PDB file of C-alpha atoms in Angstrom:
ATOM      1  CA  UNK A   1       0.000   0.000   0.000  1.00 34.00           C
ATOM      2  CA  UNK A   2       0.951   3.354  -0.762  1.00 35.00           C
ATOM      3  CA  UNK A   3       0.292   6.414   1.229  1.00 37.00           C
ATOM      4  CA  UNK A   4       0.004  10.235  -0.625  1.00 36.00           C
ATOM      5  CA  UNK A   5       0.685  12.664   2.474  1.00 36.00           C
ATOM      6  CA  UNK A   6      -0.192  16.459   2.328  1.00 35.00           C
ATOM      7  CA  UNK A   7       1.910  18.902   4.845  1.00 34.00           C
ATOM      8  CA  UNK A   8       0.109  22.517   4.604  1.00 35.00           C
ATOM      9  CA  UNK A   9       1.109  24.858   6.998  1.00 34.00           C
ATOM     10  CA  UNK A  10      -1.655  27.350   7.611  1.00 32.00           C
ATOM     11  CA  UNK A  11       0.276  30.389   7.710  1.00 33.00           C
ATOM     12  CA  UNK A  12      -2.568  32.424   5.705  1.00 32.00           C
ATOM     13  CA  UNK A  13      -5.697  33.811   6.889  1.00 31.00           C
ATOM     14  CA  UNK A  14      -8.939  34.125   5.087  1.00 32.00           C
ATOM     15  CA  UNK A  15      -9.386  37.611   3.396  1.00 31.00           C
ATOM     16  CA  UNK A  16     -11.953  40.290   5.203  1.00 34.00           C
ATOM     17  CA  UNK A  17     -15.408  39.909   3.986  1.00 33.00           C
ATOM     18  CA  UNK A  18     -15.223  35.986   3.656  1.00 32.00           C
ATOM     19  CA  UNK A  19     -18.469  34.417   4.486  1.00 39.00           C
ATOM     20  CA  UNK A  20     -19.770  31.016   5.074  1.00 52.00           C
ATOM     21  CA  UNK A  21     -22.950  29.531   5.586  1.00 76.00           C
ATOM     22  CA  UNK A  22     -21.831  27.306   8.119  1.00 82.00           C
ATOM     23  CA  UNK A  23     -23.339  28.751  11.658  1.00 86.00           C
ATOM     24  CA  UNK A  24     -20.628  29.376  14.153  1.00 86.00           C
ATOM     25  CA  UNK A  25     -22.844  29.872  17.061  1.00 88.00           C
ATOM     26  CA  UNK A  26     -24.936  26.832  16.482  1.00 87.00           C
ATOM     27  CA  UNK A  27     -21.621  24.702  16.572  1.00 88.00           C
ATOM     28  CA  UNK A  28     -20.393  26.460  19.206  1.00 89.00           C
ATOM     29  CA  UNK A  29     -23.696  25.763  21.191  1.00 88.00           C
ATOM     30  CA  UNK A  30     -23.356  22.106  20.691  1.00 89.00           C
ATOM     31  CA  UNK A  31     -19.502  22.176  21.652  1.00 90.00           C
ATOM     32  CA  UNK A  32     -20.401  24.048  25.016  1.00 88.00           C
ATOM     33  CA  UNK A  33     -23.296  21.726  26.003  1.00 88.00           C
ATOM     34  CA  UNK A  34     -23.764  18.321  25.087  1.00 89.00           C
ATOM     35  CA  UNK A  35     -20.430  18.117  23.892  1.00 92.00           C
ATOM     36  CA  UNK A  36     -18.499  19.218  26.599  1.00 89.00           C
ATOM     37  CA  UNK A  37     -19.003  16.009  28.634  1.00 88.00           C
ATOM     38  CA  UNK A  38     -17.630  12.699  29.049  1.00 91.00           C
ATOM     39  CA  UNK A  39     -19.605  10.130  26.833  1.00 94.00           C
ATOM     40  CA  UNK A  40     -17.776   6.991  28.005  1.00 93.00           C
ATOM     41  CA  UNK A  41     -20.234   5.085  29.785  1.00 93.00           C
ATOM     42  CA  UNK A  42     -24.052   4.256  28.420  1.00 94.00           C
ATOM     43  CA  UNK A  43     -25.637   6.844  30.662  1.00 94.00           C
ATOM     44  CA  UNK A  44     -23.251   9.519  29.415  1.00 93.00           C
ATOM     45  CA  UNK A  45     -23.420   8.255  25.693  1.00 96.00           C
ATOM     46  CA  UNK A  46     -27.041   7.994  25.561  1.00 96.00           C
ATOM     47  CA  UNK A  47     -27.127  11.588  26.193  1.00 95.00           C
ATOM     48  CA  UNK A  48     -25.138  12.756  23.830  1.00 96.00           C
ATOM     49  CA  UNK A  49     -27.177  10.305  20.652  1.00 97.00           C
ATOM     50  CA  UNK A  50     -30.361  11.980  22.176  1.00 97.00           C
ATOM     51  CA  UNK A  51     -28.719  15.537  21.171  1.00 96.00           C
ATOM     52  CA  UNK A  52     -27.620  14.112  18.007  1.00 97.00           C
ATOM     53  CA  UNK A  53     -30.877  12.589  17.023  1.00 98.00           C
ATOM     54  CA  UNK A  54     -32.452  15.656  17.906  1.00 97.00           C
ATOM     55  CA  UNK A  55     -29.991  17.870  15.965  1.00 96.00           C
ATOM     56  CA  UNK A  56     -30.928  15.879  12.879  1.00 97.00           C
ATOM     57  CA  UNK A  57     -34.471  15.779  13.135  1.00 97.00           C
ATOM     58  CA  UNK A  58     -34.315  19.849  13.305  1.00 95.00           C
ATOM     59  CA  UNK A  59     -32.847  19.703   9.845  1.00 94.00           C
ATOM     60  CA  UNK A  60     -35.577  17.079   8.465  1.00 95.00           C
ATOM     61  CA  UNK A  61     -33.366  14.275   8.688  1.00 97.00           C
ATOM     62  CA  UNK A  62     -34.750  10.932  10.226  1.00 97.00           C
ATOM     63  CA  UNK A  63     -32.243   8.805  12.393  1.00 98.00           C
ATOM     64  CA  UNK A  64     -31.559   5.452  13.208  1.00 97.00           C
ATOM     65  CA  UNK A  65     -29.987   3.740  16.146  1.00 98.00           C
ATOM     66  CA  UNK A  66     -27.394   0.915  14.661  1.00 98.00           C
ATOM     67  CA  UNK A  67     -26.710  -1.644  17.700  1.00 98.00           C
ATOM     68  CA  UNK A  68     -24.020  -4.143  17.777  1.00 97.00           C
ATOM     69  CA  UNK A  69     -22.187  -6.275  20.440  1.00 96.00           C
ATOM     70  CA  UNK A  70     -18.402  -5.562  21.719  1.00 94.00           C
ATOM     71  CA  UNK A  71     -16.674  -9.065  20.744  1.00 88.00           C
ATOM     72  CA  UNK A  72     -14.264  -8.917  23.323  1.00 89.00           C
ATOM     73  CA  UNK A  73     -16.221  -7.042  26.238  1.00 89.00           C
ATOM     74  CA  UNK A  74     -20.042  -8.431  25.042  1.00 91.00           C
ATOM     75  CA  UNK A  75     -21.165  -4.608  25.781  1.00 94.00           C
ATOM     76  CA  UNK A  76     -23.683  -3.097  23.606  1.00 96.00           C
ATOM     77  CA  UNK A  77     -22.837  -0.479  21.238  1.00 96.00           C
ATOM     78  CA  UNK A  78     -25.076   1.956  19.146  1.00 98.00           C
ATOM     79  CA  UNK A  79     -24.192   4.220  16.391  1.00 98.00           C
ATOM     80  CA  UNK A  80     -26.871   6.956  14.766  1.00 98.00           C
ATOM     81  CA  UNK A  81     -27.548   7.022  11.380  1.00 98.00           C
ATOM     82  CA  UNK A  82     -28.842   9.249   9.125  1.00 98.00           C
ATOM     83  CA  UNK A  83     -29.322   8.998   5.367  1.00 98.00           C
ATOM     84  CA  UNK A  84     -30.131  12.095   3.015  1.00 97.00           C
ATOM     85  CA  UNK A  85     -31.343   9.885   0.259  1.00 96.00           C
ATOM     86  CA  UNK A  86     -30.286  10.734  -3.457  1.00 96.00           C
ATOM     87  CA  UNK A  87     -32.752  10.233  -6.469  1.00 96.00           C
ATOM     88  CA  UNK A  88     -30.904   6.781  -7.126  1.00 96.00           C
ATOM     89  CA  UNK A  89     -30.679   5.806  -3.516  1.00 96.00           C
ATOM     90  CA  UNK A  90     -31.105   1.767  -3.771  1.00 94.00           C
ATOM     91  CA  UNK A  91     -30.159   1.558  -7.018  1.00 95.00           C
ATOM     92  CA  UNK A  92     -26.594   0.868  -8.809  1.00 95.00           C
ATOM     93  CA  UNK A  93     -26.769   4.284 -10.471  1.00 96.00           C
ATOM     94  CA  UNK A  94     -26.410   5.462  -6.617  1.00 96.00           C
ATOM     95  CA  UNK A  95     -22.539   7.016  -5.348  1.00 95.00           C
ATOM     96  CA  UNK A  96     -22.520   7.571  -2.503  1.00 96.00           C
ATOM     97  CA  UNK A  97     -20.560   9.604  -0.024  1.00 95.00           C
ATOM     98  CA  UNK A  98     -20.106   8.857   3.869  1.00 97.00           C
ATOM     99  CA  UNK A  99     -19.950  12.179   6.503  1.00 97.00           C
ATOM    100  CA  UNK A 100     -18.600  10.246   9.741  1.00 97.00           C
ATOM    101  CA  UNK A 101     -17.515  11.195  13.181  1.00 96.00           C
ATOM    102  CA  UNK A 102     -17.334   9.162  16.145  1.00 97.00           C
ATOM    103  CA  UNK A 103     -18.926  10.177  19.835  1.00 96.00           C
ATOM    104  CA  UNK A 104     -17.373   8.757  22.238  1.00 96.00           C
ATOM    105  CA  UNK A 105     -14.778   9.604  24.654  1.00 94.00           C
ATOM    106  CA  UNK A 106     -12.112   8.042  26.879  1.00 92.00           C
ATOM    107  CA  UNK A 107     -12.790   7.616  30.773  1.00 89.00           C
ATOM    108  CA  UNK A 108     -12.928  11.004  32.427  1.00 84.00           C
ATOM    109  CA  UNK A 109     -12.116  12.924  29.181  1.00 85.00           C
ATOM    110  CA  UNK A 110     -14.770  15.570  28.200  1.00 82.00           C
ATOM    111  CA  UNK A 111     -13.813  15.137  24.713  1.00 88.00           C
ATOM    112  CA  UNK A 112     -14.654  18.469  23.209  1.00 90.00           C
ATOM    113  CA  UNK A 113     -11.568  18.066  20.439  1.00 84.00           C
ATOM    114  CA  UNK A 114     -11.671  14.017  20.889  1.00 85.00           C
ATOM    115  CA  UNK A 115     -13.847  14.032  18.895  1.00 92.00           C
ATOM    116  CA  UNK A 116     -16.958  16.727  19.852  1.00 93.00           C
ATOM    117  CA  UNK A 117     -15.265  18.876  17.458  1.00 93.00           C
ATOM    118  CA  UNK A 118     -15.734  16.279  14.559  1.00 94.00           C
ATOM    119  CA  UNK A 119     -19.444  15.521  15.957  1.00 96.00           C
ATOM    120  CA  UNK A 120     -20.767  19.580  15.792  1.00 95.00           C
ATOM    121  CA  UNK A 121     -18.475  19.542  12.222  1.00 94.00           C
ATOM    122  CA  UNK A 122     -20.777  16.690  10.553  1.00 96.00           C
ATOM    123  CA  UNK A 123     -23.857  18.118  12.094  1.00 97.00           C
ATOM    124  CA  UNK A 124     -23.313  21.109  10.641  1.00 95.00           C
ATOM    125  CA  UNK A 125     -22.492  19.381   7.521  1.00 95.00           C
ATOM    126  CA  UNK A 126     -26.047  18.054   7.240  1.00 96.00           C
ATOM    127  CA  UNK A 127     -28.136  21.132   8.081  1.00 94.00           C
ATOM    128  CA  UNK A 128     -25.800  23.023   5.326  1.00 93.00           C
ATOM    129  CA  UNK A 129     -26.382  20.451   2.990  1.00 94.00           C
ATOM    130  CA  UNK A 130     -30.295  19.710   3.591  1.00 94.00           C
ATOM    131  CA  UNK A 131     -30.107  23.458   2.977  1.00 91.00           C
ATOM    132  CA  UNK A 132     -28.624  23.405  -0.097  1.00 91.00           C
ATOM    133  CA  UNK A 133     -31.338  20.718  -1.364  1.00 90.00           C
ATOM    134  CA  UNK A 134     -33.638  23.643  -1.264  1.00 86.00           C
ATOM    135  CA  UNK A 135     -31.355  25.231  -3.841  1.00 87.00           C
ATOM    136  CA  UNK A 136     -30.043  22.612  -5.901  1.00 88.00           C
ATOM    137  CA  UNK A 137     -30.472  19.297  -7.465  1.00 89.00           C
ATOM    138  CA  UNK A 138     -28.429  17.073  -5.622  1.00 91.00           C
ATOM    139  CA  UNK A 139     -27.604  13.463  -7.703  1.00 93.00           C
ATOM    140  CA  UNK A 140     -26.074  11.164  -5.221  1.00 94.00           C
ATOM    141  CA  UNK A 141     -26.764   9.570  -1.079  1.00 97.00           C
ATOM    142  CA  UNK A 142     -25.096  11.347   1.873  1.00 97.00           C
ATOM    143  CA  UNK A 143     -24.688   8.942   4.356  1.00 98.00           C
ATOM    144  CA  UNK A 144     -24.134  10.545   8.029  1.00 98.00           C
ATOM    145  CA  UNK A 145     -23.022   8.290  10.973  1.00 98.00           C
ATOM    146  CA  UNK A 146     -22.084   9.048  14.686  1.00 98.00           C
ATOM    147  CA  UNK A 147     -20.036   5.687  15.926  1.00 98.00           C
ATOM    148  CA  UNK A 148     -20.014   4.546  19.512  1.00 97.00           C
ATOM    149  CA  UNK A 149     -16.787   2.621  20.486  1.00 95.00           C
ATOM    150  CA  UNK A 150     -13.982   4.461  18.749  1.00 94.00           C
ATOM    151  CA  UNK A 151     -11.862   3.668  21.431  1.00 88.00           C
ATOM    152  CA  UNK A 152     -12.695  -0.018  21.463  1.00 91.00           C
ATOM    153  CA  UNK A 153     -11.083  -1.438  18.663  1.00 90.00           C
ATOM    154  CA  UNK A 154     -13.364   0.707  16.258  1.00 92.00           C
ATOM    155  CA  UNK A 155     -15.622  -1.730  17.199  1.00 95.00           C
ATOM    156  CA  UNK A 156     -18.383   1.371  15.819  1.00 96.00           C
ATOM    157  CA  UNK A 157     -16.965   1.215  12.572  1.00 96.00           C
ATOM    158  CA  UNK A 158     -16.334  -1.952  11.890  1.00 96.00           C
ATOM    159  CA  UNK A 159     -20.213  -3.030  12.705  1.00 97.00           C
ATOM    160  CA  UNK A 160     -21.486  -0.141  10.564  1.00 97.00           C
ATOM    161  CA  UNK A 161     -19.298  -1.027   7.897  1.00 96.00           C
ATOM    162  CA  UNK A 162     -19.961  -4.961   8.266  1.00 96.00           C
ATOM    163  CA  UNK A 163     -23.433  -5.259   9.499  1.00 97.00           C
ATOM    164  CA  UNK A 164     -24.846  -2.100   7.382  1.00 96.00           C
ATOM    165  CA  UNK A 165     -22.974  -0.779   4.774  1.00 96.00           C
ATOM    166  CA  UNK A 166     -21.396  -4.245   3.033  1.00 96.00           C
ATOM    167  CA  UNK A 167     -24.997  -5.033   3.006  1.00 97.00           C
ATOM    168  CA  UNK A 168     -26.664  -2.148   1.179  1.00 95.00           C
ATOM    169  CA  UNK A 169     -24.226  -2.378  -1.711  1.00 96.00           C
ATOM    170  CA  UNK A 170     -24.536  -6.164  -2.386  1.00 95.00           C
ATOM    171  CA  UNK A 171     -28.001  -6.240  -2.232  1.00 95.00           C
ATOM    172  CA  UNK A 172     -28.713  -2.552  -4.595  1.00 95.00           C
ATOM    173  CA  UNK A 173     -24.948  -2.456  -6.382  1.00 96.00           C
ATOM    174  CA  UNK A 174     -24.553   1.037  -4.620  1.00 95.00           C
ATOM    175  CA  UNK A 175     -20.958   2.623  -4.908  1.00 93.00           C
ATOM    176  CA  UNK A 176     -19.332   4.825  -2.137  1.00 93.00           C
ATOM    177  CA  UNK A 177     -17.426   7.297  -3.806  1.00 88.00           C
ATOM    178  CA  UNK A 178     -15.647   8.361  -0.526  1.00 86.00           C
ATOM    179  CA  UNK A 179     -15.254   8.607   3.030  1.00 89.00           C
ATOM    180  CA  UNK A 180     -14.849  11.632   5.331  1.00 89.00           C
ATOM    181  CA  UNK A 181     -13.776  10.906   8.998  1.00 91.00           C
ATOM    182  CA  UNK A 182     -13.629  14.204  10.815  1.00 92.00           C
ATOM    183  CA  UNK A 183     -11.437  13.603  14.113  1.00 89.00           C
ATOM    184  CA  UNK A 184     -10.067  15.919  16.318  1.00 84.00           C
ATOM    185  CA  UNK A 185     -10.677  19.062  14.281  1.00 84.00           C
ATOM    186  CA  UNK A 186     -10.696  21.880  17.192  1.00 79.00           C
ATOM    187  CA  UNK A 187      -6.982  22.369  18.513  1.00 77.00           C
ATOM    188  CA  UNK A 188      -5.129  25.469  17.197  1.00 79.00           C
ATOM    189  CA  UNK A 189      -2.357  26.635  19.066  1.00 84.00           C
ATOM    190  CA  UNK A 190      -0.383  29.759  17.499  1.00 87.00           C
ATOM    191  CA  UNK A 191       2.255  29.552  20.333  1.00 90.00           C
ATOM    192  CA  UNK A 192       5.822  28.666  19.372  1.00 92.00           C
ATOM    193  CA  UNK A 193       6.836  24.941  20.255  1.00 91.00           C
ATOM    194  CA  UNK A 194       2.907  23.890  20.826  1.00 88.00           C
ATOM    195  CA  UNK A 195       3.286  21.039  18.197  1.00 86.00           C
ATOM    196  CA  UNK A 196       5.069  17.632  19.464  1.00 84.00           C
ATOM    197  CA  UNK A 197       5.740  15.061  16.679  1.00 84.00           C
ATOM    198  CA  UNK A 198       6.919  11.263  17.436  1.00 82.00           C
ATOM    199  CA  UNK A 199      10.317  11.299  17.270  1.00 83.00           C
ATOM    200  CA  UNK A 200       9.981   8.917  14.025  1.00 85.00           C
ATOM    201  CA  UNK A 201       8.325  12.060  12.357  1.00 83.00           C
ATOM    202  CA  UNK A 202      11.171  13.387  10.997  1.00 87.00           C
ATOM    203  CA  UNK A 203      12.587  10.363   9.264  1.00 86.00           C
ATOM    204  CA  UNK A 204       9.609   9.358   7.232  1.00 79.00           C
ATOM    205  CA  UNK A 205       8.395  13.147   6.037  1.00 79.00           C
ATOM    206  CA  UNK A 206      11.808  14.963   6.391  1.00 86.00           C
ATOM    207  CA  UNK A 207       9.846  17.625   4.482  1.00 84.00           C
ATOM    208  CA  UNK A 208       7.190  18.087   6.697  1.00 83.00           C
ATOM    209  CA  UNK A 209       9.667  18.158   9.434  1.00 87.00           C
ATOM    210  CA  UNK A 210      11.641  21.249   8.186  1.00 90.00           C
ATOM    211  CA  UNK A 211       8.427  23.121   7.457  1.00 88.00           C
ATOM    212  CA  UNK A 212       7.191  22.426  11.024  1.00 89.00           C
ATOM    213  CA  UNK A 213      10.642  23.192  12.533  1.00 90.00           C
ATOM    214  CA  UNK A 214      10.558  26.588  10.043  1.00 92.00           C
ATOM    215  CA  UNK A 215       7.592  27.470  11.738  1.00 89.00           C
ATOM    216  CA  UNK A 216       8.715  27.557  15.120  1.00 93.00           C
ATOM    217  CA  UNK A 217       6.285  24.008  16.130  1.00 91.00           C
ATOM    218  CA  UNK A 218       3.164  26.078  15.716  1.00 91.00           C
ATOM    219  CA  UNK A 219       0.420  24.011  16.253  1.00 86.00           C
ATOM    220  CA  UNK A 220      -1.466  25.434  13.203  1.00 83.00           C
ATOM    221  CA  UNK A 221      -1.339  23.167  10.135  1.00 76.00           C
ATOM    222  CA  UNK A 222      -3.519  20.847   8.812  1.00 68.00           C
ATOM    223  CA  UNK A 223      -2.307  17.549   7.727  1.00 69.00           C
ATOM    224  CA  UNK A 224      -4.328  15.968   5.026  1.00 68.00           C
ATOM    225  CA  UNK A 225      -3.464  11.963   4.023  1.00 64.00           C
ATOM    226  CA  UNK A 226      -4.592   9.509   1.768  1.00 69.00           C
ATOM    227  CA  UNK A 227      -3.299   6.383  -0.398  1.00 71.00           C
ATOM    228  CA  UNK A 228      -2.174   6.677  -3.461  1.00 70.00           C
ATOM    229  CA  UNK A 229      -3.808   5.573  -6.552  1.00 76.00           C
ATOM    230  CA  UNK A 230      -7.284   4.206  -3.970  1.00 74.00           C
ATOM    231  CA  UNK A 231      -7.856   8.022  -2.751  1.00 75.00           C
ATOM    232  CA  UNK A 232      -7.036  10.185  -5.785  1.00 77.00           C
ATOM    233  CA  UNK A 233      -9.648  10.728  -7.140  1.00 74.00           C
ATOM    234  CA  UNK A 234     -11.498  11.814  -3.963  1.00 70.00           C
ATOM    235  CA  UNK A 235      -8.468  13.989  -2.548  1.00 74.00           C
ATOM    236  CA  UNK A 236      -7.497  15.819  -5.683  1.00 76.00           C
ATOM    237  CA  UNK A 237     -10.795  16.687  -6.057  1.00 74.00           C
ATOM    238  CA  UNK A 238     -11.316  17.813  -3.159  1.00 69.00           C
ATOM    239  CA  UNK A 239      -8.045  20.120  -3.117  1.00 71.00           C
ATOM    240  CA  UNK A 240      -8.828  21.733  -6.249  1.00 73.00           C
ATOM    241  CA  UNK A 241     -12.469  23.223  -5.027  1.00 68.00           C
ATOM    242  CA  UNK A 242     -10.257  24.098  -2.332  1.00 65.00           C
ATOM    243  CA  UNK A 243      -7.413  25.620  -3.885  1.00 64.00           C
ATOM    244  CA  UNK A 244      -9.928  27.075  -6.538  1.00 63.00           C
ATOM    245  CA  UNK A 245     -11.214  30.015  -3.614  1.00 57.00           C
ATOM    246  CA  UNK A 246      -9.579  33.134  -4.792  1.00 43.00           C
ATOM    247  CA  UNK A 247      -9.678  34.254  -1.137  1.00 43.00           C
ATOM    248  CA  UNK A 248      -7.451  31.162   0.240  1.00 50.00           C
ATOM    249  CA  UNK A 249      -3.937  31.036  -0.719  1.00 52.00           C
ATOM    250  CA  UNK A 250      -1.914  28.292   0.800  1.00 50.00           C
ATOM    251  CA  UNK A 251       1.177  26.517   0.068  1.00 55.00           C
ATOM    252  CA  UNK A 252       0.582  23.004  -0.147  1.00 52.00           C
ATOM    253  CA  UNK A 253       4.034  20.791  -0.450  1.00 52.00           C
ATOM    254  CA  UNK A 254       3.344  16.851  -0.957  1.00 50.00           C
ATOM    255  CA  UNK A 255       5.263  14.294   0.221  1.00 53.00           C
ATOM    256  CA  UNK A 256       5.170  10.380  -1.032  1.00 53.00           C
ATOM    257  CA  UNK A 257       5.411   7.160   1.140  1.00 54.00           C
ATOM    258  CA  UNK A 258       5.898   4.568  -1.031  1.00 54.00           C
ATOM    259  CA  UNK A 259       5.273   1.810   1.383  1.00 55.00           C
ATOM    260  CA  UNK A 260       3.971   1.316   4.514  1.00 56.00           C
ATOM    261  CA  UNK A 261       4.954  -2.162   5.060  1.00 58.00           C
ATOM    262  CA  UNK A 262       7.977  -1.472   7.152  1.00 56.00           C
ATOM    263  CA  UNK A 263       6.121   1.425   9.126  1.00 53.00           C
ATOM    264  CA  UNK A 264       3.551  -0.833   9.895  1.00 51.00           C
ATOM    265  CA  UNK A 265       4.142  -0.542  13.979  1.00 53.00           C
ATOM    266  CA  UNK A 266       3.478   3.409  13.574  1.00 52.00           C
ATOM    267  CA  UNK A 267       0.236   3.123  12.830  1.00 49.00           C
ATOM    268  CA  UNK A 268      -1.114   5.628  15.076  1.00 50.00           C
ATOM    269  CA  UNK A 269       0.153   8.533  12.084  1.00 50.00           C
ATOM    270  CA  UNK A 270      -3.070   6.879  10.498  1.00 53.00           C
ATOM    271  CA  UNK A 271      -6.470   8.486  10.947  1.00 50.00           C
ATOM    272  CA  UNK A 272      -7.993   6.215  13.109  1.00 54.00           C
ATOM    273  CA  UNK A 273     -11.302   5.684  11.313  1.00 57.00           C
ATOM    274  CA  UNK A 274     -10.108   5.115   8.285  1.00 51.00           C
ATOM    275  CA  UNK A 275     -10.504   1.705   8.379  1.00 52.00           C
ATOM    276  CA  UNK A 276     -14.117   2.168   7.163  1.00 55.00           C
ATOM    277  CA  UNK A 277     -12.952   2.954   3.790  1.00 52.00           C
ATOM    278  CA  UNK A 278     -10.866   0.466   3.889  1.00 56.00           C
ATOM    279  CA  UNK A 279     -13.289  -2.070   4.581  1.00 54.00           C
ATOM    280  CA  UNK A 280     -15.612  -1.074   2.281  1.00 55.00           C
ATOM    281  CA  UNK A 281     -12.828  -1.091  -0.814  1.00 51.00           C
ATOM    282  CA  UNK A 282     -11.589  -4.305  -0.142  1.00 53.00           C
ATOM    283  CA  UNK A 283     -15.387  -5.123  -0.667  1.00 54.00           C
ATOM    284  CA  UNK A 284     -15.589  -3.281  -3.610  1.00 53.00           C
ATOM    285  CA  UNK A 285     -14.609  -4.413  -6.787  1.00 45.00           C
ATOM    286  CA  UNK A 286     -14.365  -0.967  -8.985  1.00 44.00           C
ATOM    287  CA  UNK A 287     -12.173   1.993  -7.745  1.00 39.00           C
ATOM    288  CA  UNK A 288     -13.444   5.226  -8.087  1.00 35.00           C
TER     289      UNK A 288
END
């Protein structure tokens, strides 16, 4: 397997008079309450899918509660579901595209960054985009999902992806053009020598490593991955709307990892939830 890595250091800011339609407040409102505490237990976790739930319904979206069983622990696990259904949705003309977070947090960890922040991002992802159905004709499925037991194995993914997804696409000949796993998106830090790397860093994206060290260890980049030749398609794509703002200029050096087999112990530089997309293309016989 081959790994495509993107290094940008964010050392640009947005031109005055940018605007967005995603709502600040409302994702700040969701950070400060329901995501601001622990969701490691069932008491705590049921909580926090009653907030999501409710946060769909207010954009018209219905939810579902996906259980499964722990293997190793027998607990019971339950993701949320919600699918914004395409004109083609259960056919093979369908593509669709997965919006995923996970909601659960380690013992006594309020979890706000890990991973609130990626929970409030894909919420607000599907009241902007039910929005935009108002506006436009949109072709193709979103699929959003909210999985419980990140921290367990990805047992949450691995059930959605198994008991679910694997399902929907033998039985219709659906495609899933991609995968977005938003984790951890909340810390910034400005300050000079905020940003720790693993001291193996350096050696496998000696490029990366200058930049960082350039910038005084700033903890204010974003580091993009994805494999080569699997993930193209989806990542270029998605860099060129992105690069295509005339208000956003960033510098954007790429580094390649040819192989991973030898790095296979430092596994942790991989998104965590990215086995979902890998599951579902070793499933899949046509690469988009």
């Amino acid at each position: 397997m081959r790994f495509f890595w993107i290094f940008g250091l964010i050392c640009c800011v947005l031109a005055n008079g940018l605007t967005t339609i995603a709502d600040l407040d409302r994702m700040k409102h969701d950070l400060s309450r329901f995501l601001s505490i622990s969701r490691y237990n069932e008491t705590e976790k049921s909580v926090a899918r009653a907030a999501i739930k409710r946060a769909l319904e207010a954009v018209g979206l219905a939810s579902m509660t996906h259980t499964f069983i722990h293997e190793e622990s027998n607990e019971i696990g339950a993701n949320v579901i919600a699918v914004q259904k395409g004109p083609y949705f259960g056919t093979g003309n369908d593509k669709m595209m997965v919006l995923s977070a996970n909601y659960d947090t380690l013992e006594g960890n309020q979890g706000v960054d890990d991973n609130g922040s990626g929970v409030a991002a894909v919420l607000e992802a599907a009241r902007v985009l039910s929005t935009l159905d108002n506006l436009y004709s949109r072709q193709n499925t979103i699929v959003y999902v909210f999985f419980d037991m990140k921290h367990k194995a990805l047992a949450g993914s691995h059930a959605f992806v198994e008991d679910v997804l694997l399902p929907l696409m033998e039985r219709t000949n659906t495609k899933v053009i991609g995968s977005v796993i938003a984790d951890g998106l909340l810390h910034f830090d400005p300050f000079p020598a905020s940003q720790a790397m693993p001291p193996e860093f350096e050696s496998f994206f000696p490029e990366a490593a200058q930049s960082l060290h350039e910038h005084s260890h700033m903890g204010d980049f974003i580091q993009v991955s994805s494999r080569s030749d699997i993930d193209d398609y989806l990542i270029h794509s998605r860099l060129r709307s992105f690069m295509s703002d005339a208000l956003v200029r960033l510098g954007i050096p790429s580094m390649v990892l040819e192989s991973s087999d030898e790095h296979w112990e430092h596994y942790d530089f991989r998104p965590s939830d990215i086995i979902l997309l890998g599951l579902i293309l070793k499933n899949q016989k046509d690469e988009f």
